[in-house]
Amino acid sequence: MKCTACSKGTLNPSFIDGLFRAHTCSDCGGDWILIEDYAAWRERHPNYEFAKDIQFEEVEALEKKHAILCPVTHTIMRKFKISAHNSHRLDYSSAIGGLWLDKGEWELLIREGLAGSLNALVTDSWQRKIRQDSAKEHLSDIYRDRFGDEAYTKVKEMRDWLQSQPHKADLRAYLMAEDPYSARR
């Protein structure tokens, strides 16, 4: 198979860290993984823990910004974010269930603690959670900028305390009333 990421190398059979099957490009070092191979390996090794403290050769995860083609179907692969706090994206072919990892991306997934969730990364629920987490982080930044760090921390503590109270609706009404001791609203 020809590598569609770099268009120079060929995809040769290999194993990712000696664990599960892949095809590695002879030129760019990227890996083509079928999710079914990864899932079958995970099923046989459910308790396998990826060590996060392994020192990898300093290879920066290079992400191709342009769309790449699936090496099997030659259709455009979709890009999936890996987490809310990391803008890195992986290329996925839903037609085949194949994932393209550019050189260094496997190591990135291990460092981020996501190597054990490779098959989940490309699900709608994972991507929806990332969007929700990103929106929450964005709003948190807006509040922090508007209120300042100290006030934002304090108001979050008050909010958490209020949420845990059995009479929270009455407490909110008391706080919101201009004069809580008046019969007027």
C-alpha positions in Angstrom: 0.0 0.0 0.0 1.2 3.5 -0.8 1.3 6.1 1.9 -1.3 8.7 1.2 0.0 11.1 3.9 3.4 11.7 2.3 2.8 10.1 -1.1 6.4 8.9 -1.1 6.7 5.8 1.1 5.0 2.4 1.2 3.0 1.1 4.2 4.8 -2.0 5.5 3.3 -4.4 8.1 4.5 -3.6 11.6 3.4 -3.5 15.2 2.8 -0.5 17.5 5.2 -0.9 20.4 5.1 -4.6 19.7 1.4 -4.7 20.9 -1.0 -4.6 17.9 -0.8 -4.7 14.2 -0.3 -1.6 12.1 1.3 -0.5 8.8 4.2 2.0 9.0 5.3 4.3 6.2 8.8 3.7 5.0 9.3 7.4 4.4 7.3 9.6 6.9 7.1 7.1 9.8 3.3 7.4 10.1 1.2 4.5 11.2 -2.0 3.1 9.7 -4.1 1.3 12.3 -7.3 -0.6 11.9 -9.4 0.1 15.0 -10.6 -3.6 14.9 -7.0 -4.7 15.4 -6.6 -2.3 18.3 -9.9 -3.3 19.8 -9.1 -7.1 19.5 -5.8 -6.5 21.2 -7.5 -4.5 24.0 -10.0 -7.3 24.5 -7.2 -9.8 25.0 -5.3 -7.4 27.3 -8.0 -5.5 29.3 -5.7 -4.7 32.2 -2.8 -3.4 30.1 -1.6 -0.1 31.4 0.3 2.3 29.2 3.2 3.7 31.2 3.0 7.5 31.2 6.5 8.1 32.6 8.3 6.4 29.7 10.9 8.7 28.2 10.4 8.8 24.5 12.9 10.0 21.9 12.1 13.6 21.6 9.8 13.4 18.6 7.2 16.1 18.3 3.8 14.9 17.2 3.5 16.3 13.7 0.0 16.9 12.5 -0.9 17.3 8.9 -3.1 20.3 8.6 -4.5 19.3 5.3 -6.9 16.5 4.7 -5.4 13.1 3.8 -6.9 10.2 2.0 -7.6 6.8 3.4 -4.9 4.4 2.0 -7.5 1.8 1.3 -10.6 3.6 -0.1 -8.8 6.9 -1.2 -11.6 8.9 0.3 -11.0 11.9 2.5 -10.4 11.0 6.2 -12.1 13.0 9.0 -10.1 14.8 11.6 -11.0 14.1 15.3 -9.8 16.1 18.3 -8.2 14.1 21.0 -9.2 16.3 24.0 -10.5 19.7 25.0 -7.2 21.0 26.1 -5.2 19.8 23.1 -5.8 21.1 19.6 -4.2 18.1 18.0 -6.4 16.0 15.6 -6.1 12.5 14.3 -7.2 11.4 10.9 -9.9 8.7 10.7 -11.5 6.7 7.9 -15.0 5.8 8.9 -15.4 3.7 5.8 -12.7 1.3 6.9 -12.4 2.0 10.6 -8.8 3.0 10.1 -6.8 5.6 12.0 -3.8 7.4 10.6 -1.2 8.4 13.2 1.5 10.8 12.0 5.0 10.3 13.4 5.0 11.1 17.2 1.2 10.9 17.6 1.3 7.5 19.3 3.7 8.9 21.9 1.4 12.0 22.3 -1.5 9.7 23.0 0.5 7.9 25.6 1.6 11.1 27.3 -2.0 12.4 27.3 -3.2 9.1 28.8 -5.3 8.4 25.8 -3.6 5.3 24.3 -5.9 3.0 26.2 -8.9 4.8 24.6 -7.9 4.8 21.0 -11.2 3.3 19.8 -13.3 5.7 21.9 -11.6 8.8 20.4 -13.5 8.5 17.2 -16.9 8.1 18.7 -19.6 10.8 18.6 -19.9 10.7 22.4 -16.2 11.4 22.9 -16.2 14.3 20.4 -19.4 15.7 22.0 -17.7 15.6 25.4 -14.7 17.4 24.0 -17.0 20.2 22.6 -18.7 20.5 25.9 -15.4 20.6 27.8 -14.1 23.2 25.4 -17.2 25.4 25.8 -16.9 25.1 29.6 -13.2 26.1 29.5 -14.0 29.0 27.2 -16.8 30.3 29.5 -14.5 29.8 32.6 -11.9 32.0 30.9 -14.5 34.7 30.2 -15.7 34.7 33.8 -12.1 34.7 35.1 -11.3 37.7 32.9 -14.4 39.5 33.9 -14.4 38.9 37.6 -10.6 38.4 38.3 -9.0 35.3 39.7 -9.8 35.9 43.4 -13.5 36.8 42.9 -14.0 34.0 40.4 -12.6 31.4 42.8 -14.7 32.8 45.6 -18.0 32.9 43.6 -17.3 29.3 42.4 -16.9 28.2 46.0 -20.2 30.0 47.0 -22.0 28.4 44.0 -20.8 24.9 45.0 -21.9 25.5 48.6 -25.3 26.8 47.5 -25.9 23.8 45.2 -25.4 21.5 48.2 -27.9 23.2 50.4 -31.4 21.7 50.8 -33.1 25.1 50.7 -31.1 26.5 47.8 -34.1 28.1 46.0 -34.9 30.1 49.2 -31.2 31.0 49.6 -31.0 32.3 46.0 -34.2 34.3 46.5 -32.8 35.8 49.6 -29.5 36.7 47.9 -31.3 38.2 44.8 -33.8 40.3 46.7 -33.0 44.0 46.9 -34.3 44.0 50.5 -34.9 40.5 51.8 -36.7 41.8 54.9 -39.4 43.7 52.9 -42.7 42.2 51.8 -42.1 43.9 48.4 -40.1 42.2 45.6 
